[in-house]
């Protein structure tokens, strides 16, 4: 009898259950099992979370954490996505100078730099503060949302430039959230941001008082800024990538008002670094554009920069002619969240300009472990974002495409469990022809989740508090066909991804419709508080109504027969009870059934 087994065995069984609801149903079997499962502040749910979601950090509300994480995983399986714009209201608090003069006439809209975080500040999963911020041309826009017992939402818009041009655009932004020395300063929001003209500063904003103060300035020697990057450890390093290819590195845990770089990385000869990314506070990856050392990994020390490893295009499983004379890297995403995935920065994703995303593991002598590709789309990848420990998102450079990939698609390699002794190879050596003879492991045809790509083709609303008339090209209200520049999630357990498009930010919430409307809907309303109203007569709470997405399921790379068909969502108000009840299709009920007689895009033409 199950109810007669020792508690330790019940705990082991519980770690294999697929969902939090399965655990709840088990606890309802009898009084003894209920007592075991609810004992010690739901210790069994803690074991469940750590077993099923080993790389996801959560606060110790284990039962709610189990529910939230399984809900997000189920939503990803069912392609359950809610899309809407983050829209500041006209009543947003204005901080700084807003009587400005525009000195140029830009022909394109702004590219938002986005960051977000959330912290739990109460006794329940529902009690948390989420902060979203992005750069909107010369403006800094911020939303502070408190959920739970003290639910409220505040918006603010900051600017301190009187005579503006495109050189004043904010091109990088990093919120300084929990885990740093400002985490106890609950009345202030601290951030580091940079403008194209080369100004990088640490800014403190008081949302309640409507004031601001510059805390620190990072010395850039007048160089024009391309972007910055901030490592995610307890002693974060700031890297500034300048327009001439130089990269400066700064310590941020200092009280100095002017911070000088502690080291520089300068391109060799006439080469110019076209992309860089901090893998950790001690590792930086640079896309050089060269064929021999396309991806250069360097170690960062207080004494300077030292070479660690180079990866070239020659041995990769691609036609070298597709790179022509250069091999550019357009995006990199570290996978640092798992305790056994090696030292921070050793495992990362990189988007190459042959339209492939490759997973690289610096513990391995191989040049890469797995490649991911959407061969129905030939746009470069502009952004990558790890989402949980199972999947990642890729933002395309055109067609407004966000692609969802499954990290589990390879049956022969698991970056979470890979343990490669350092004695097998020398990680500090440059890639050689001997290494090139090692065959990379490619994605298996059999995978647990079919890839999916979706279009964010809706134009941003014109309600943003713009200071001048929008550029001519952005005033055209046809479908959006531009890039996905940036992506950010508030926390590893959040169901939300914020994506930056031209002149706007799209909020993507991964939540199943039948969860939001089913027997547990009160839990979702209280604990996730996505601000989505399913009913036809109630207005949305977070300023923007969900719009309908479109997308297609990607076939395997070697499948030249399957026809890709466009799927479209229906609005929440168009759903009927029988639609929500039908879950056997494997798709969220908002996705319309396919018309089998019509094809959208053929693979063989």
Tab-separated table of N, CA, C and O in Angstrom, residues 303-358:
chain	number	residue	atom	x	y	z
A	303	UNK	N	45.099	42.261	-13.252
A	303	UNK	CA	46.324	42.673	-13.946
A	303	UNK	C	46.124	42.899	-15.432
A	303	UNK	O	47.030	43.375	-16.107
A	304	UNK	N	44.938	42.534	-15.951
A	304	UNK	CA	44.708	42.733	-17.379
A	304	UNK	C	43.928	41.598	-18.004
A	304	UNK	O	43.266	40.804	-17.334
A	305	UNK	N	44.057	41.500	-19.326
A	305	UNK	CA	43.340	40.522	-20.131
A	305	UNK	C	44.329	39.495	-20.653
A	305	UNK	O	45.409	39.842	-21.126
A	306	UNK	N	43.937	38.205	-20.577
A	306	UNK	CA	44.786	37.146	-21.122
A	306	UNK	C	43.943	36.216	-21.980
A	306	UNK	O	42.770	35.958	-21.678
A	307	UNK	N	44.545	35.720	-23.070
A	307	UNK	CA	43.837	34.839	-23.993
A	307	UNK	C	43.509	33.524	-23.309
A	307	UNK	O	44.295	32.986	-22.524
A	308	UNK	N	42.310	33.000	-23.598
A	308	UNK	CA	41.867	31.735	-23.007
A	308	UNK	C	41.566	30.682	-24.068
A	308	UNK	O	42.078	29.583	-24.023
A	309	UNK	N	40.752	31.059	-25.061
A	309	UNK	CA	40.431	30.081	-26.109
A	309	UNK	C	39.882	30.809	-27.327
A	309	UNK	O	39.186	31.822	-27.198
A	310	UNK	N	40.172	30.274	-28.516
A	310	UNK	CA	39.657	30.808	-29.763
A	310	UNK	C	38.854	29.741	-30.494
A	310	UNK	O	39.217	28.562	-30.483
A	311	UNK	N	37.796	30.150	-31.150
A	311	UNK	CA	36.971	29.248	-31.951
A	311	UNK	C	36.874	29.847	-33.342
A	311	UNK	O	36.450	30.991	-33.513
A	312	UNK	N	37.258	29.075	-34.366
A	312	UNK	CA	37.206	29.526	-35.756
A	312	UNK	C	36.090	28.839	-36.513
A	312	UNK	O	35.495	27.866	-36.050
A	313	UNK	N	35.807	29.331	-37.718
A	313	UNK	CA	34.672	28.799	-38.468
A	313	UNK	C	35.014	27.564	-39.285
A	313	UNK	O	34.120	26.821	-39.682
A	314	UNK	N	36.306	27.347	-39.575
A	314	UNK	CA	36.666	26.264	-40.483
A	314	UNK	C	36.103	24.907	-40.110
A	314	UNK	O	35.536	24.203	-40.949
A	315	UNK	N	36.233	24.476	-38.843
A	315	UNK	CA	35.777	23.136	-38.477
A	315	UNK	C	34.277	23.021	-38.231
A	315	UNK	O	33.781	21.935	-37.974
A	316	UNK	N	33.531	24.121	-38.260
A	316	UNK	CA	32.112	24.034	-37.954
A	316	UNK	C	31.366	23.319	-39.072
A	316	UNK	O	31.805	23.280	-40.220
A	317	UNK	N	30.189	22.754	-38.724
A	317	UNK	CA	29.435	21.968	-39.707
A	317	UNK	C	28.623	22.895	-40.599
A	317	UNK	O	27.401	22.927	-40.595
A	318	UNK	N	29.306	23.672	-41.388
A	318	UNK	CA	28.636	24.611	-42.280
A	318	UNK	C	29.512	24.811	-43.503
A	318	UNK	O	30.689	24.419	-43.524
A	319	UNK	N	28.955	25.374	-44.502
A	319	UNK	CA	29.705	25.696	-45.703
A	319	UNK	C	30.510	26.962	-45.456
A	319	UNK	O	29.928	28.034	-45.253
A	320	UNK	N	31.848	26.890	-45.419
A	320	UNK	CA	32.633	28.102	-45.144
A	320	UNK	C	32.321	29.244	-46.093
A	320	UNK	O	32.473	30.414	-45.739
A	321	UNK	N	31.835	28.898	-47.305
A	321	UNK	CA	31.527	29.955	-48.259
A	321	UNK	C	30.367	30.823	-47.786
A	321	UNK	O	30.216	31.968	-48.208
A	322	UNK	N	29.523	30.270	-46.879
A	322	UNK	CA	28.386	31.047	-46.387
A	322	UNK	C	28.849	32.204	-45.513
A	322	UNK	O	28.105	33.160	-45.306
A	323	UNK	N	30.070	32.112	-44.980
A	323	UNK	CA	30.613	33.206	-44.182
A	323	UNK	C	31.371	34.222	-45.035
A	323	UNK	O	31.711	35.287	-44.542
A	324	UNK	N	31.649	33.840	-46.310
A	324	UNK	CA	32.451	34.677	-47.199
A	324	UNK	C	33.803	34.960	-46.541
A	324	UNK	O	34.554	34.067	-46.223
A	325	UNK	N	34.127	36.213	-46.320
A	325	UNK	CA	35.448	36.522	-45.766
A	325	UNK	C	35.399	36.803	-44.277
A	325	UNK	O	36.431	37.024	-43.670
A	326	UNK	N	34.187	36.826	-43.676
A	326	UNK	CA	34.066	37.124	-42.260
A	326	UNK	C	33.108	36.155	-41.600
A	326	UNK	O	32.315	35.502	-42.264
A	327	UNK	N	33.207	36.029	-40.294
A	327	UNK	CA	32.280	35.213	-39.506
A	327	UNK	C	31.865	36.040	-38.302
A	327	UNK	O	32.594	36.132	-37.323
A	328	UNK	N	30.716	36.635	-38.367
A	328	UNK	CA	30.272	37.550	-37.328
A	328	UNK	C	29.417	36.834	-36.291
A	328	UNK	O	28.645	35.926	-36.606
A	329	UNK	N	29.536	37.271	-35.055
A	329	UNK	CA	28.692	36.822	-33.953
A	329	UNK	C	27.738	37.978	-33.630
A	329	UNK	O	28.175	39.111	-33.416
A	330	UNK	N	26.452	37.683	-33.589
A	330	UNK	CA	25.480	38.761	-33.390
A	330	UNK	C	24.835	38.743	-32.017
A	330	UNK	O	24.231	39.739	-31.614
A	331	UNK	N	24.934	37.640	-31.268
A	331	UNK	CA	24.341	37.575	-29.930
A	331	UNK	C	24.970	36.421	-29.166
A	331	UNK	O	25.311	35.386	-29.755
A	332	UNK	N	25.110	36.580	-27.854
A	332	UNK	CA	25.641	35.539	-26.964
A	332	UNK	C	24.806	35.548	-25.686
A	332	UNK	O	24.440	36.617	-25.181
A	333	UNK	N	24.505	34.361	-25.162
A	333	UNK	CA	23.751	34.238	-23.916
A	333	UNK	C	24.409	33.196	-23.020
A	333	UNK	O	24.454	32.005	-23.358
A	334	UNK	N	24.974	33.585	-21.865
A	334	UNK	CA	25.551	32.605	-20.943
A	334	UNK	C	24.459	31.755	-20.298
A	334	UNK	O	23.330	32.208	-20.081
A	335	UNK	N	24.807	30.511	-19.981
A	335	UNK	CA	23.915	29.602	-19.258
A	335	UNK	C	24.577	29.293	-17.922
A	335	UNK	O	25.241	28.274	-17.751
A	336	UNK	N	24.382	30.189	-16.957
A	336	UNK	CA	25.135	30.137	-15.697
A	336	UNK	C	24.317	29.712	-14.494
A	336	UNK	O	24.809	29.726	-13.376
A	337	UNK	N	23.057	29.342	-14.680
A	337	UNK	CA	22.167	29.204	-13.534
A	337	UNK	C	22.238	27.864	-12.821
A	337	UNK	O	21.651	27.708	-11.758
A	338	UNK	N	22.903	26.888	-13.402
A	338	UNK	CA	22.886	25.574	-12.793
A	338	UNK	C	24.142	25.344	-11.966
A	338	UNK	O	25.244	25.687	-12.373
A	339	UNK	N	23.953	24.726	-10.802
A	339	UNK	CA	25.069	24.574	-9.857
A	339	UNK	C	26.164	23.674	-10.397
A	339	UNK	O	27.321	23.810	-10.006
A	340	UNK	N	25.837	22.706	-11.278
A	340	UNK	CA	26.852	21.767	-11.760
A	340	UNK	C	27.199	22.022	-13.226
A	340	UNK	O	27.753	21.160	-13.886
A	341	UNK	N	26.858	23.185	-13.738
A	341	UNK	CA	27.169	23.475	-15.137
A	341	UNK	C	28.567	24.062	-15.284
A	341	UNK	O	28.885	24.656	-16.295
A	342	UNK	N	29.412	23.855	-14.281
A	342	UNK	CA	30.766	24.357	-14.344
A	342	UNK	C	30.869	25.750	-13.764
A	342	UNK	O	29.923	26.306	-13.220
A	343	UNK	N	32.045	26.334	-13.887
A	343	UNK	CA	32.240	27.703	-13.422
A	343	UNK	C	31.427	28.656	-14.288
A	343	UNK	O	31.173	28.384	-15.460
A	344	UNK	N	30.998	29.784	-13.728
A	344	UNK	CA	30.200	30.728	-14.516
A	344	UNK	C	30.903	31.123	-15.804
A	344	UNK	O	32.090	31.425	-15.813
A	345	UNK	N	30.129	31.110	-16.878
A	345	UNK	CA	30.654	31.538	-18.166
A	345	UNK	C	31.166	30.433	-19.052
A	345	UNK	O	31.476	30.680	-20.219
A	346	UNK	N	31.265	29.210	-18.552
A	346	UNK	CA	31.853	28.144	-19.358
A	346	UNK	C	30.891	27.579	-20.400
A	346	UNK	O	31.318	26.952	-21.360
A	347	UNK	N	29.593	27.768	-20.206
A	347	UNK	CA	28.593	27.256	-21.137
A	347	UNK	C	27.764	28.437	-21.632
A	347	UNK	O	27.251	29.213	-20.825
A	348	UNK	N	27.640	28.575	-22.956
A	348	UNK	CA	26.909	29.717	-23.490
A	348	UNK	C	26.396	29.394	-24.890
A	348	UNK	O	26.871	28.478	-25.570
A	349	UNK	N	25.407	30.164	-25.306
A	349	UNK	CA	24.868	30.107	-26.659
A	349	UNK	C	25.436	31.259	-27.465
A	349	UNK	O	25.619	32.364	-26.945
A	350	UNK	N	25.700	31.027	-28.741
A	350	UNK	CA	26.203	32.081	-29.622
A	350	UNK	C	25.481	31.995	-30.959
A	350	UNK	O	25.309	30.902	-31.515
A	351	UNK	N	25.045	33.141	-31.475
A	351	UNK	CA	24.367	33.218	-32.772
A	351	UNK	C	25.398	33.624	-33.829
A	351	UNK	O	25.996	34.695	-33.746
A	352	UNK	N	25.597	32.750	-34.810
A	352	UNK	CA	26.541	32.991	-35.889
A	352	UNK	C	25.788	33.493	-37.112
A	352	UNK	O	24.584	33.281	-37.247
A	353	UNK	N	26.515	34.120	-38.045
A	353	UNK	CA	25.813	34.721	-39.169
A	353	UNK	C	25.568	33.750	-40.316
A	353	UNK	O	25.232	34.168	-41.427
A	354	UNK	N	25.694	32.426	-40.061
A	354	UNK	CA	25.165	31.445	-41.001
A	354	UNK	C	23.780	30.978	-40.554
A	354	UNK	O	23.325	29.906	-40.944
A	355	UNK	N	23.140	31.790	-39.701
A	355	UNK	CA	21.772	31.582	-39.201
A	355	UNK	C	21.676	30.450	-38.193
A	355	UNK	O	20.579	30.001	-37.872
A	356	UNK	N	22.785	29.984	-37.663
A	356	UNK	CA	22.787	28.907	-36.669
A	356	UNK	C	23.120	29.473	-35.296
A	356	UNK	O	23.954	30.376	-35.159
A	357	UNK	N	22.463	28.919	-34.282
A	357	UNK	CA	22.774	29.214	-32.884
A	357	UNK	C	23.463	27.984	-32.323
A	357	UNK	O	22.933	26.870	-32.424
A	358	UNK	N	24.644	28.164	-31.756
A	358	UNK	CA	25.411	27.010	-31.284
A	358	UNK	C	25.638	27.100	-29.781
A	358	UNK	O	25.856	28.194	-29.237
